[in-house]
PDB file of C-alpha atoms in Angstrom:
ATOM      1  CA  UNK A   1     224.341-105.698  56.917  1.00 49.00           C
ATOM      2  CA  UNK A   2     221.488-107.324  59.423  1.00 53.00           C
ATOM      3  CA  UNK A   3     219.240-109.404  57.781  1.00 61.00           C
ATOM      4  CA  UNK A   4     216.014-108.714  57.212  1.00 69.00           C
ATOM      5  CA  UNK A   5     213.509-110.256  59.846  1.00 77.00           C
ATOM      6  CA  UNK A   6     210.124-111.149  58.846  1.00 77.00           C
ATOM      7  CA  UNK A   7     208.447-108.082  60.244  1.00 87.00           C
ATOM      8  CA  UNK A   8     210.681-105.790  58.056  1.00 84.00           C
ATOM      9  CA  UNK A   9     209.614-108.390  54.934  1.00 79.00           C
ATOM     10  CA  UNK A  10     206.185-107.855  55.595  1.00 86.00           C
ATOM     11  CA  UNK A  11     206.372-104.085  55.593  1.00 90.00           C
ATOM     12  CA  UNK A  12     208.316-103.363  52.436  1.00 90.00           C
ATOM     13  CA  UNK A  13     205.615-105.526  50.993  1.00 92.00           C
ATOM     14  CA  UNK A  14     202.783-103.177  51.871  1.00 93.00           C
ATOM     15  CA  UNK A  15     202.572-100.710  49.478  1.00 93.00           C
ATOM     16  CA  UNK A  16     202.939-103.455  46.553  1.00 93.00           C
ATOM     17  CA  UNK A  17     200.010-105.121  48.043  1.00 93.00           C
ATOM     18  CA  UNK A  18     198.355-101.644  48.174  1.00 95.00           C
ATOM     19  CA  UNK A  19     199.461-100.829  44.713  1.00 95.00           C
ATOM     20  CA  UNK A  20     198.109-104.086  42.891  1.00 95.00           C
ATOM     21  CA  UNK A  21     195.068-104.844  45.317  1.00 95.00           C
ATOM     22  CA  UNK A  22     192.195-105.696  42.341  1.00 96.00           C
ATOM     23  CA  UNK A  23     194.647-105.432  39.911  1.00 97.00           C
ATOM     24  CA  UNK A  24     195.609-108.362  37.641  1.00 98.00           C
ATOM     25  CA  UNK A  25     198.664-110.152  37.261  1.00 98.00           C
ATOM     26  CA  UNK A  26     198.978-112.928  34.220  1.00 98.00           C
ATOM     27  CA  UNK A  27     201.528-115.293  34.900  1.00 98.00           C
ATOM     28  CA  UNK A  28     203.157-117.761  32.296  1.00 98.00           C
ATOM     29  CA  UNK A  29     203.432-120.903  34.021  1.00 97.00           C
ATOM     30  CA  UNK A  30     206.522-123.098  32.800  1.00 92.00           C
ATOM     31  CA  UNK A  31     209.873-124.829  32.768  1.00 87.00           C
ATOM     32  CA  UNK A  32     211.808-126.686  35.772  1.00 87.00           C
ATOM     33  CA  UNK A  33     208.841-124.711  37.928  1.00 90.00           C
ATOM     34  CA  UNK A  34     206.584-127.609  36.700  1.00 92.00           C
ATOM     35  CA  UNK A  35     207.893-130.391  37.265  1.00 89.00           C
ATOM     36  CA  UNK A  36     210.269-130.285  40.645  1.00 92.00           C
ATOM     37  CA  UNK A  37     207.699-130.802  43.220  1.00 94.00           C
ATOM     38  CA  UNK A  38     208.799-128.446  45.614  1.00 95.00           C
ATOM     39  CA  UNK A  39     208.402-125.431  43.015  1.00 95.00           C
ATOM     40  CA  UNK A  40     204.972-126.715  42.000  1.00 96.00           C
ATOM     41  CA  UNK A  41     204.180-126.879  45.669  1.00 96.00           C
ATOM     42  CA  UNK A  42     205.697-123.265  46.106  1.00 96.00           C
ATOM     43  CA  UNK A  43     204.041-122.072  42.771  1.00 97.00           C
ATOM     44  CA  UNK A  44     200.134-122.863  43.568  1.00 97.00           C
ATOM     45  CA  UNK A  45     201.235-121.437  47.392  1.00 97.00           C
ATOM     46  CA  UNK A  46     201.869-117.974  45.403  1.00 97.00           C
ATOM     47  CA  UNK A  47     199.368-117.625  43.371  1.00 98.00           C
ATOM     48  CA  UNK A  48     196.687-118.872  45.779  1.00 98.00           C
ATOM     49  CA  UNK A  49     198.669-116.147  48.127  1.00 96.00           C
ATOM     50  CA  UNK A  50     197.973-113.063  45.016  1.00 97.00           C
ATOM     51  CA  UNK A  51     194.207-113.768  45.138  1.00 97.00           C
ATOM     52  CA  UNK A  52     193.323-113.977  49.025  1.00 96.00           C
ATOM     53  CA  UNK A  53     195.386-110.239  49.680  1.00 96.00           C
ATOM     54  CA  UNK A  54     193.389-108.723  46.373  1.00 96.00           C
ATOM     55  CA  UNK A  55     195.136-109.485  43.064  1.00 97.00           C
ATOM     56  CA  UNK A  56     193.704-111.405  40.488  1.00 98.00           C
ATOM     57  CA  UNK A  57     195.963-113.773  38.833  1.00 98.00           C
ATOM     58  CA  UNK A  58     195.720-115.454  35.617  1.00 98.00           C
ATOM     59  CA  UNK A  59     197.993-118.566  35.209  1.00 98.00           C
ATOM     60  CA  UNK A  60     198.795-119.106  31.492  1.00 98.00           C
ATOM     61  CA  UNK A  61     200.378-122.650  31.172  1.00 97.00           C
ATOM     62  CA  UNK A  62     203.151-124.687  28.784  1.00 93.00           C
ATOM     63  CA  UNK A  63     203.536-128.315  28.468  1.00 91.00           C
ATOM     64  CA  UNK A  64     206.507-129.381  26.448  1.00 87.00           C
ATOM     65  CA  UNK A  65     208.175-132.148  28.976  1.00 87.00           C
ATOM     66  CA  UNK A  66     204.980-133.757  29.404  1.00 91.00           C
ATOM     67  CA  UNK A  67     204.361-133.860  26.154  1.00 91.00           C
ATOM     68  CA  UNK A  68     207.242-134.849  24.707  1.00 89.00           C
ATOM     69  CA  UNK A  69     206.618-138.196  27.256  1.00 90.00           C
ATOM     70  CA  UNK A  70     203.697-139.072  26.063  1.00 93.00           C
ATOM     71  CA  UNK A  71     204.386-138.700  22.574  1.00 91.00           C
ATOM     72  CA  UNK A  72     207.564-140.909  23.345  1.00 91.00           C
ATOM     73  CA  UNK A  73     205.567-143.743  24.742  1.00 91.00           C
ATOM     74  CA  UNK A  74     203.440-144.066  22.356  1.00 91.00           C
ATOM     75  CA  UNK A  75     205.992-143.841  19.844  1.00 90.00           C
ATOM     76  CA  UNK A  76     205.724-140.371  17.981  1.00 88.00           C
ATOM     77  CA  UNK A  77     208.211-138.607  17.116  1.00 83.00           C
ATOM     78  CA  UNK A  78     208.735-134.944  17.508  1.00 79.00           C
ATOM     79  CA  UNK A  79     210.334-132.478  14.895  1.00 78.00           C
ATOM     80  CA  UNK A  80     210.855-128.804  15.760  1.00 76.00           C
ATOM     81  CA  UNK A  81     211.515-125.414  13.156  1.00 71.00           C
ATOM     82  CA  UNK A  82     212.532-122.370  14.931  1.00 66.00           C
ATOM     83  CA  UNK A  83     211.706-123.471  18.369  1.00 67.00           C
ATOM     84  CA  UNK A  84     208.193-124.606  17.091  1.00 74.00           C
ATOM     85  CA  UNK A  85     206.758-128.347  17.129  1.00 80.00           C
ATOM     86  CA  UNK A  86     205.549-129.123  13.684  1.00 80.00           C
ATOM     87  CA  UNK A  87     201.825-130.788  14.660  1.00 86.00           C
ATOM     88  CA  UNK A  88     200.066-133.170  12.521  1.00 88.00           C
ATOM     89  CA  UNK A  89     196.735-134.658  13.488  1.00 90.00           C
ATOM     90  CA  UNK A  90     197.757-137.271  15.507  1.00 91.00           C
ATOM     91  CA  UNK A  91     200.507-134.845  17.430  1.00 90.00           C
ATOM     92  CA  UNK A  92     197.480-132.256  18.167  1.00 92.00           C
ATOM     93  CA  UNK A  93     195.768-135.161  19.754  1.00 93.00           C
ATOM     94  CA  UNK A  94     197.628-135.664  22.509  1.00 92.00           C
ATOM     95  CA  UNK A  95     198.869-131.818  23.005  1.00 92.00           C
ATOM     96  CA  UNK A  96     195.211-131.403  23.562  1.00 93.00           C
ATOM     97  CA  UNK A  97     194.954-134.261  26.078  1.00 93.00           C
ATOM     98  CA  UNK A  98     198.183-133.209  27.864  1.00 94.00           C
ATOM     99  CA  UNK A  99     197.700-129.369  28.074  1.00 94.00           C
ATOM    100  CA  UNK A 100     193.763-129.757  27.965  1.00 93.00           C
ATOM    101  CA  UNK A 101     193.834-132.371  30.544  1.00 92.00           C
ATOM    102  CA  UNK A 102     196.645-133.783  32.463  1.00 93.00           C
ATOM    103  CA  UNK A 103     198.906-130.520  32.956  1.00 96.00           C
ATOM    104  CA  UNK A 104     196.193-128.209  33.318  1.00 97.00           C
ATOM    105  CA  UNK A 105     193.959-130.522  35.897  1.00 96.00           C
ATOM    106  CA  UNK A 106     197.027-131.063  37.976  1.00 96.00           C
ATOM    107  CA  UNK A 107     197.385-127.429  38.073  1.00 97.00           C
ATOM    108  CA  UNK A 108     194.196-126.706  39.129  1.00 98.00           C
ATOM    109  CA  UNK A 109     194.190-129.637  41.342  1.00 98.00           C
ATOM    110  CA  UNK A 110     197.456-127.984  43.078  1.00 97.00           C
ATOM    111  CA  UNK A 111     195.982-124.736  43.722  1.00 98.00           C
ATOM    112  CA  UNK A 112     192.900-126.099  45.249  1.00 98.00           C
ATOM    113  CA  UNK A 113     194.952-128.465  47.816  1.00 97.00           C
ATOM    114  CA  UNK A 114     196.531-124.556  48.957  1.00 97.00           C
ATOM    115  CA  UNK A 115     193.183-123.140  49.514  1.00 97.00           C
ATOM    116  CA  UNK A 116     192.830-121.287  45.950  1.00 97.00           C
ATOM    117  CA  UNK A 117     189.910-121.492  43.966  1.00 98.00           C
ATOM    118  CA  UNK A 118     191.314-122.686  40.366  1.00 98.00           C
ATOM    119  CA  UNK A 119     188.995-123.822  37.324  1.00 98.00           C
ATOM    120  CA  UNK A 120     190.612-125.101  34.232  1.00 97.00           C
ATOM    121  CA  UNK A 121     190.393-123.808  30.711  1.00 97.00           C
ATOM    122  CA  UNK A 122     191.310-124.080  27.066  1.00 94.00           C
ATOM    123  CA  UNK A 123     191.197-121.689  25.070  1.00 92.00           C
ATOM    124  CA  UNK A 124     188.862-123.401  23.230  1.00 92.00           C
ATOM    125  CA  UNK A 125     186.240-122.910  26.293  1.00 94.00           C
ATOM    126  CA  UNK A 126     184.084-119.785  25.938  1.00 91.00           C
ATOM    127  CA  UNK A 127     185.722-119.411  22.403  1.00 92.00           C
ATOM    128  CA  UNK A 128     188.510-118.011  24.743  1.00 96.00           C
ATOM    129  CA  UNK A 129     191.346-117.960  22.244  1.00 97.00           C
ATOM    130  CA  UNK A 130     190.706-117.456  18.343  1.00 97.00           C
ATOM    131  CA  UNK A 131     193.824-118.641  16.660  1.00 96.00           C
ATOM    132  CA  UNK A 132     194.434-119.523  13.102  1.00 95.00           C
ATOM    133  CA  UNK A 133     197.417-121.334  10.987  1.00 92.00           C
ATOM    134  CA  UNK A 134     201.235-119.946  11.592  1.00 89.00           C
ATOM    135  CA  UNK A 135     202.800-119.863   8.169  1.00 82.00           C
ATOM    136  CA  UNK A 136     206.530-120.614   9.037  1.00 76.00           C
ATOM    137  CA  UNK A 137     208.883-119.015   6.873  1.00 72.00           C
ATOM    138  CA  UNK A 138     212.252-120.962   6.737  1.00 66.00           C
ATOM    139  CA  UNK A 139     215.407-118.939   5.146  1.00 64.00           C
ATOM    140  CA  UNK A 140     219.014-120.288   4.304  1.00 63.00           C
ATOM    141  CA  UNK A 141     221.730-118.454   3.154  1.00 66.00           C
ATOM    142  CA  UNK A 142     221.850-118.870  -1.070  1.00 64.00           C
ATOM    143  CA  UNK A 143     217.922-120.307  -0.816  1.00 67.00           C
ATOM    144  CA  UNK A 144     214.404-118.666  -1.691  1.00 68.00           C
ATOM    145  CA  UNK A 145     212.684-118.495   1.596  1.00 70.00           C
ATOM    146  CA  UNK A 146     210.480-121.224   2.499  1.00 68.00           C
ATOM    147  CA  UNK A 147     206.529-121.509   3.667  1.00 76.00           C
ATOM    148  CA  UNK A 148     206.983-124.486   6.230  1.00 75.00           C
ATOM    149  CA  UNK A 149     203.281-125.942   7.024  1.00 77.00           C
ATOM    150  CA  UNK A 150     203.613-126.791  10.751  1.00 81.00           C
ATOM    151  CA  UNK A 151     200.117-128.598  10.667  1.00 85.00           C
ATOM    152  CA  UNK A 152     198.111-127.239  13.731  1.00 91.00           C
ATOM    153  CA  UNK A 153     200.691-124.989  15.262  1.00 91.00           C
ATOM    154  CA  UNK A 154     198.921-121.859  15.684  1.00 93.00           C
ATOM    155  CA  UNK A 155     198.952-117.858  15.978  1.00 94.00           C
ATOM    156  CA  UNK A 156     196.294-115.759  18.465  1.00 97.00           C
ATOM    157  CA  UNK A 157     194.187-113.734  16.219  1.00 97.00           C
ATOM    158  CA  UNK A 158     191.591-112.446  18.974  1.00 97.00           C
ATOM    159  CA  UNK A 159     191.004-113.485  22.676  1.00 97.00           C
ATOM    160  CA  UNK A 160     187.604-112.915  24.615  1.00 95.00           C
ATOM    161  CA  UNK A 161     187.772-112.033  28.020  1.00 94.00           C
ATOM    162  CA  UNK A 162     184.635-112.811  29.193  1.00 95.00           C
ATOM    163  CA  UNK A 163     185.000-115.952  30.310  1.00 95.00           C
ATOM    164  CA  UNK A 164     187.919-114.569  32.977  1.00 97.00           C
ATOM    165  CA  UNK A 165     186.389-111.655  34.341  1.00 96.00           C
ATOM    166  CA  UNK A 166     183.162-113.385  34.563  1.00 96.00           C
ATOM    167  CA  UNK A 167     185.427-116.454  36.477  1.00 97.00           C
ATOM    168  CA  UNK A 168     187.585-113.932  38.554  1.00 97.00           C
ATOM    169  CA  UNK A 169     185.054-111.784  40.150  1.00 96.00           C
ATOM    170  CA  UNK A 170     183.497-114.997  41.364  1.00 96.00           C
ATOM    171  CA  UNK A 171     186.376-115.220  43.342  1.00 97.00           C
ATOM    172  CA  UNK A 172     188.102-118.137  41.118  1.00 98.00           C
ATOM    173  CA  UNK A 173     191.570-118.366  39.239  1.00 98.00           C
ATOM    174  CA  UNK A 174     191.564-119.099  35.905  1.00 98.00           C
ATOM    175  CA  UNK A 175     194.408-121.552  34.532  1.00 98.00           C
ATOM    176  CA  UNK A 176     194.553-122.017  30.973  1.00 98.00           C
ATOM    177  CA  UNK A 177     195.829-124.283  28.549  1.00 97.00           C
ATOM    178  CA  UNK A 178     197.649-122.666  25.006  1.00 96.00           C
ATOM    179  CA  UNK A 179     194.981-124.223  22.689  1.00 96.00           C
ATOM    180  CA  UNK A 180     192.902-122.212  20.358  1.00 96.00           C
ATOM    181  CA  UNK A 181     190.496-122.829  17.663  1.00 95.00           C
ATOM    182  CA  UNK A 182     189.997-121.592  14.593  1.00 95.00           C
ATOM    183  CA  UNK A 183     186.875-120.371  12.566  1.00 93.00           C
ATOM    184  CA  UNK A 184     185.616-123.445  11.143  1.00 92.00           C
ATOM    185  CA  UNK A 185     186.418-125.621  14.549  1.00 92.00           C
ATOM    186  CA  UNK A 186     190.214-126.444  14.024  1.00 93.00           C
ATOM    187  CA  UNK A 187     192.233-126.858  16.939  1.00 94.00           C
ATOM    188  CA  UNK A 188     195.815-125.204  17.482  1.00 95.00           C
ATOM    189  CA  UNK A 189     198.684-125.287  19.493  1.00 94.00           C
ATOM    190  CA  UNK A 190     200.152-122.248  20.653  1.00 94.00           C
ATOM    191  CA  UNK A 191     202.944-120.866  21.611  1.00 93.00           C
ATOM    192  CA  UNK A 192     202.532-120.188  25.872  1.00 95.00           C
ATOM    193  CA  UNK A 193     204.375-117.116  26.004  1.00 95.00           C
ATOM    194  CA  UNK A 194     202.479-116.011  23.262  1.00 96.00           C
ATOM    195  CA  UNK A 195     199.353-116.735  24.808  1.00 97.00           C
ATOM    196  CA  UNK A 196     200.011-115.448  28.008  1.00 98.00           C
ATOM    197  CA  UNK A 197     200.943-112.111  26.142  1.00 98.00           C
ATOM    198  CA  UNK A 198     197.968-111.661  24.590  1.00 98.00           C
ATOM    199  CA  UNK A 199     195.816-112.761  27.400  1.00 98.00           C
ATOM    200  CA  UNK A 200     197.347-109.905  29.374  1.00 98.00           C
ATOM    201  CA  UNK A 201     196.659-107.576  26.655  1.00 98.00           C
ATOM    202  CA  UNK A 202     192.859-108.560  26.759  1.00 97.00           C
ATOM    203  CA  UNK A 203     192.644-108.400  30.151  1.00 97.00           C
ATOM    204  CA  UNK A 204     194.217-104.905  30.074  1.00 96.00           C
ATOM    205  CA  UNK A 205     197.032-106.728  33.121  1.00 97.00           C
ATOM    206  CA  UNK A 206     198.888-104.560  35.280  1.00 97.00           C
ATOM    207  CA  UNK A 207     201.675-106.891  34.621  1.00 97.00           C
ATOM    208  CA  UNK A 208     202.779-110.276  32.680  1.00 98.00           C
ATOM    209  CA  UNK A 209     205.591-112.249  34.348  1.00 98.00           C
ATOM    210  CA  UNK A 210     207.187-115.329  32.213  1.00 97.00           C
ATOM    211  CA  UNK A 211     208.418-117.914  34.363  1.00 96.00           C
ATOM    212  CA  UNK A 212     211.776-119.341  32.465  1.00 93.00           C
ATOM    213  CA  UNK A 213     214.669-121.341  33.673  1.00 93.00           C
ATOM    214  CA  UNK A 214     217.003-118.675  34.076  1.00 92.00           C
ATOM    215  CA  UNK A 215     217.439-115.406  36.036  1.00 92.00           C
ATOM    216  CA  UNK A 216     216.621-112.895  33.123  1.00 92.00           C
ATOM    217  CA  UNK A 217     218.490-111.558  30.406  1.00 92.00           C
ATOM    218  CA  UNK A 218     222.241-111.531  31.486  1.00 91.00           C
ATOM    219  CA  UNK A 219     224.907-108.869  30.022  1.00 88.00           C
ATOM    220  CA  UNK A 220     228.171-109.902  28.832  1.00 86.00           C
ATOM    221  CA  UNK A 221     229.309-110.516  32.175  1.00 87.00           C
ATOM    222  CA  UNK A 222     226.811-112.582  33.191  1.00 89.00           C
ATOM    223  CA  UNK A 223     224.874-109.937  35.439  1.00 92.00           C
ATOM    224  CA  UNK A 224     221.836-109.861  35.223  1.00 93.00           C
ATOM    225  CA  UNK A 225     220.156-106.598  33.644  1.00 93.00           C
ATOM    226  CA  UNK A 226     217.484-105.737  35.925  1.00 93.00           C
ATOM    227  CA  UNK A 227     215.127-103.337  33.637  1.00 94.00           C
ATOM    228  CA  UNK A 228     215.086-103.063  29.883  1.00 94.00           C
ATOM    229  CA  UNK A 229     213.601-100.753  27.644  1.00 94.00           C
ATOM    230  CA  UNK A 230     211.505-101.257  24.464  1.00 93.00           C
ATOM    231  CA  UNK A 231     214.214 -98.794  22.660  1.00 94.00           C
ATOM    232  CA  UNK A 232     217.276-100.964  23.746  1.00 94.00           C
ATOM    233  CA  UNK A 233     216.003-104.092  22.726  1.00 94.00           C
ATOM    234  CA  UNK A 234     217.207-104.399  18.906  1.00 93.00           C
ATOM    235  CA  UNK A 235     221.008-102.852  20.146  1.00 93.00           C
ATOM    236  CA  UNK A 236     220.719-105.822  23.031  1.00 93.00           C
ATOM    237  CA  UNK A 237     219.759-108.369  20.191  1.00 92.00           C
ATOM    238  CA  UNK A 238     222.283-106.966  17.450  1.00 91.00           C
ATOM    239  CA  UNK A 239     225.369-107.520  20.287  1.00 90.00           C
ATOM    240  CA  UNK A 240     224.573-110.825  21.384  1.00 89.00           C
ATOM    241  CA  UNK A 241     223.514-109.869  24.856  1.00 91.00           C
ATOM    242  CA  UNK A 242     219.808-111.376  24.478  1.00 92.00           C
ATOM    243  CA  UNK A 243     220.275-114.376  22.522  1.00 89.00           C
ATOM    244  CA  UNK A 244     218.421-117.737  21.401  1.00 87.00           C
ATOM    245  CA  UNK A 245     215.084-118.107  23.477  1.00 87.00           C
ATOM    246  CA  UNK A 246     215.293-114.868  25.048  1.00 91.00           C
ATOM    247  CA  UNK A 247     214.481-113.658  21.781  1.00 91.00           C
ATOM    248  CA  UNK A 248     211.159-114.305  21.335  1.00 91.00           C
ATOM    249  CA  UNK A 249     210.338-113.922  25.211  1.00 93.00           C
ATOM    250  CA  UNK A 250     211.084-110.436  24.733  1.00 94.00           C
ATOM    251  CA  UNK A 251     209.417-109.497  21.553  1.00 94.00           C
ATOM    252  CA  UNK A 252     205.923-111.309  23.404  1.00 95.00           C
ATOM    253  CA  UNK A 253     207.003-108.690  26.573  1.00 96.00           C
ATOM    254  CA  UNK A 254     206.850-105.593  24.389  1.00 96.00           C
ATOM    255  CA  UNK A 255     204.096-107.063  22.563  1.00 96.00           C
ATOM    256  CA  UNK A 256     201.887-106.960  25.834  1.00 97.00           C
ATOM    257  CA  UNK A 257     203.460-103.425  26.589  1.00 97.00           C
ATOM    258  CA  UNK A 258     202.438-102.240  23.582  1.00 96.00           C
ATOM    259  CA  UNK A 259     198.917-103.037  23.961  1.00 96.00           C
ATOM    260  CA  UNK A 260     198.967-101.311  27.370  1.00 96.00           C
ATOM    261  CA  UNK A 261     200.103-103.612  29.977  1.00 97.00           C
ATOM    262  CA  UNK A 262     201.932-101.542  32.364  1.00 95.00           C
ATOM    263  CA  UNK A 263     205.575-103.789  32.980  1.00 95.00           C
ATOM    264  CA  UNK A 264     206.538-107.642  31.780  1.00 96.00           C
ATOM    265  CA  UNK A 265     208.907-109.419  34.052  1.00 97.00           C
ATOM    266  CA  UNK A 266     210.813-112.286  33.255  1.00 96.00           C
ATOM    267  CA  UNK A 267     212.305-114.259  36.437  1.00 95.00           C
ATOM    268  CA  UNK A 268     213.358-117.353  37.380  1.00 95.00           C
ATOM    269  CA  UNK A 269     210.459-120.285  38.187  1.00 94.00           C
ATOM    270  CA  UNK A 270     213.310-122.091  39.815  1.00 94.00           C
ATOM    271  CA  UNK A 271     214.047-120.049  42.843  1.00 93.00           C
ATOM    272  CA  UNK A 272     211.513-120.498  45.666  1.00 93.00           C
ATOM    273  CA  UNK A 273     208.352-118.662  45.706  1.00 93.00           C
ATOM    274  CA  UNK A 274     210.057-116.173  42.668  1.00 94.00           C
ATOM    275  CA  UNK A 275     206.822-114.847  42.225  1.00 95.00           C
ATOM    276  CA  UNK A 276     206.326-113.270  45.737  1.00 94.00           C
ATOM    277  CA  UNK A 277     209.800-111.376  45.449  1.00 93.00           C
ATOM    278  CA  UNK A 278     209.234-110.282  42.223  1.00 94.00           C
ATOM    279  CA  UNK A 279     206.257-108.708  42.849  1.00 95.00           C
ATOM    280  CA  UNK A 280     206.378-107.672  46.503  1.00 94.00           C
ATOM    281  CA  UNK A 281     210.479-107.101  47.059  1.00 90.00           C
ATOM    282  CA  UNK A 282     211.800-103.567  45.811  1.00 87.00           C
ATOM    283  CA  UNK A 283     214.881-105.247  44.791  1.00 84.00           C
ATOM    284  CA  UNK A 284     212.894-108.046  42.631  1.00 87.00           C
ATOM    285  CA  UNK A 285     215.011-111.076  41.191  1.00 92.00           C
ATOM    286  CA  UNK A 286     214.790-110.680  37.246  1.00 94.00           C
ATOM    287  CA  UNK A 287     214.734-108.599  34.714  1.00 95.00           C
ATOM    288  CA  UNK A 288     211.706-106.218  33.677  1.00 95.00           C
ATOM    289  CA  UNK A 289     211.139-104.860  30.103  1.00 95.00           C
ATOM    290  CA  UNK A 290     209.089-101.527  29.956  1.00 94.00           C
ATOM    291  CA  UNK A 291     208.100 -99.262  27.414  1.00 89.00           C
TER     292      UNK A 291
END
């Protein structure tokens, strides 16, 4: 088959740039995509590339490597139930000052250096992100379940748009950091997927795409299933085929399709500019989960 030369690229792009022009696209912003600097290089290149041909992107961000090394130098140590890291005061602390500031300014700073427009946020800006306490609820086998208190690890209860729309039809990109706060002032950390999912709900998204380390879900054979249904997804579960993390990515994706966002993809931050061939190939390169 003859490859594809640029020309022929640029036209089977068209009518996705026609169908999302002032649309908006929230994009959870994580893994091996953050840290290799050629992906972060390739990442702010994409996004700053969405917003000059008439999308609006919203970049929803994690932190976990970067926080886990600052916690480690100053000599903290980290404990995790189901996935989650349990947060005392002095953990909160520095999520805040890692998501809050370091990942989220570099970011921003990252964009800006490709000619976007980013501004920062927590979710505490704007009272962005309501959030209050996650009750945890451990169960063993032969045990009464168990209310784990995870200290300031947090659920979304209600996020404001305002602040976003206001910020995106003044031309800017909003990146924001998982932190929420409760009623009486109390910070959280949240979940990013979560986050992201509920952002796009808010912001009544076109689509959500979760940036992971892997291609998508893969079947038994290690393909990878390129669309999923909402009706498929317990059978999928049940026989192992989505497994582990996958888990909750998917129950966040039909979370944001049931409050109307139109399709959730889940791709690959690692390949080069996976964003742009999601989006704009008609092949794509992961898997999407629709209603």
């Amino acid at each position: 088959m003859m490859e594809k030369s640029v020309a022929d690229i640029l036209i089977e792009s068209l009518p996705y740039i026609r169908k999302f022009a002032g649309k908006t696209i929230v994009v959870k912003y994580g893994g091996h995509a953050m840290v290799d600097e050629q992906l972060k290089e390739d990442f702010a290149r994409d996004i700053t590339l969405m917003k000059y041909i008439g999308l609006n992107p919203v970049v929803v961000h994690g932190g976990g490597p970067q926080i886990n090394l600052v916690l480690d130098k100053m000599g903290i140590d980290s404990t995790f139930v189901r996935g989650m890291r349990m947060t005392d005061d002095e953990t909160m602390d520095v999520v805040e000052m890692v998501l809050g500031g370091k990942v989220n300014k570099s970011i921003v700073a990252q964009v800006n250096r490709e000619g976007g427009r980013a501004v920062g946020l927590s979710g505490k800006d704007g009272g962005l992100i309501a959030a209050e306490k996650l009750k945890i609820v451990s169960e063993e086998e032969g045990k009464p379940p168990e209310i784990i208190d995870a200290g300031h690890v947090g659920k979304v209860t209600r996020v404001n748009p305002e602040i976003i729309d206001t910020l995106t039809a003044q031309g800017f990109i909003p990146v924001i950091a998982p932190v929420g706060v409760g009623d009486t002032g109390e910070t959280y950390n949240i979940n990013a997927d979560l986050v992201a999912s509920e952002v796009a709900a808010a912001l009544k998204a076109t689509r959500l795409l979760l940036l992971t380390d892997v291609d998508g879900v893969l079947d038994k054979e290690k393909a990878l299933v390129s669309t999923i249904e909402a009706d498929s997804v317990p059978g999928l579960i049940q026989d192992g085929t989505v497994t582990g993390g996958m888990i909750p990515k998917i129950e966040y994706a039909l979370a944001a399709l049931r409050q109307g966002v139109e399709k959730t993809h889940i791709i690959n931050g690692k390949r080069r500019h996976s964003l742009i061939l999601e989006l704009f190939t008609d092949q794509g390169i992961g898997t999407e989960v629709v209603l």
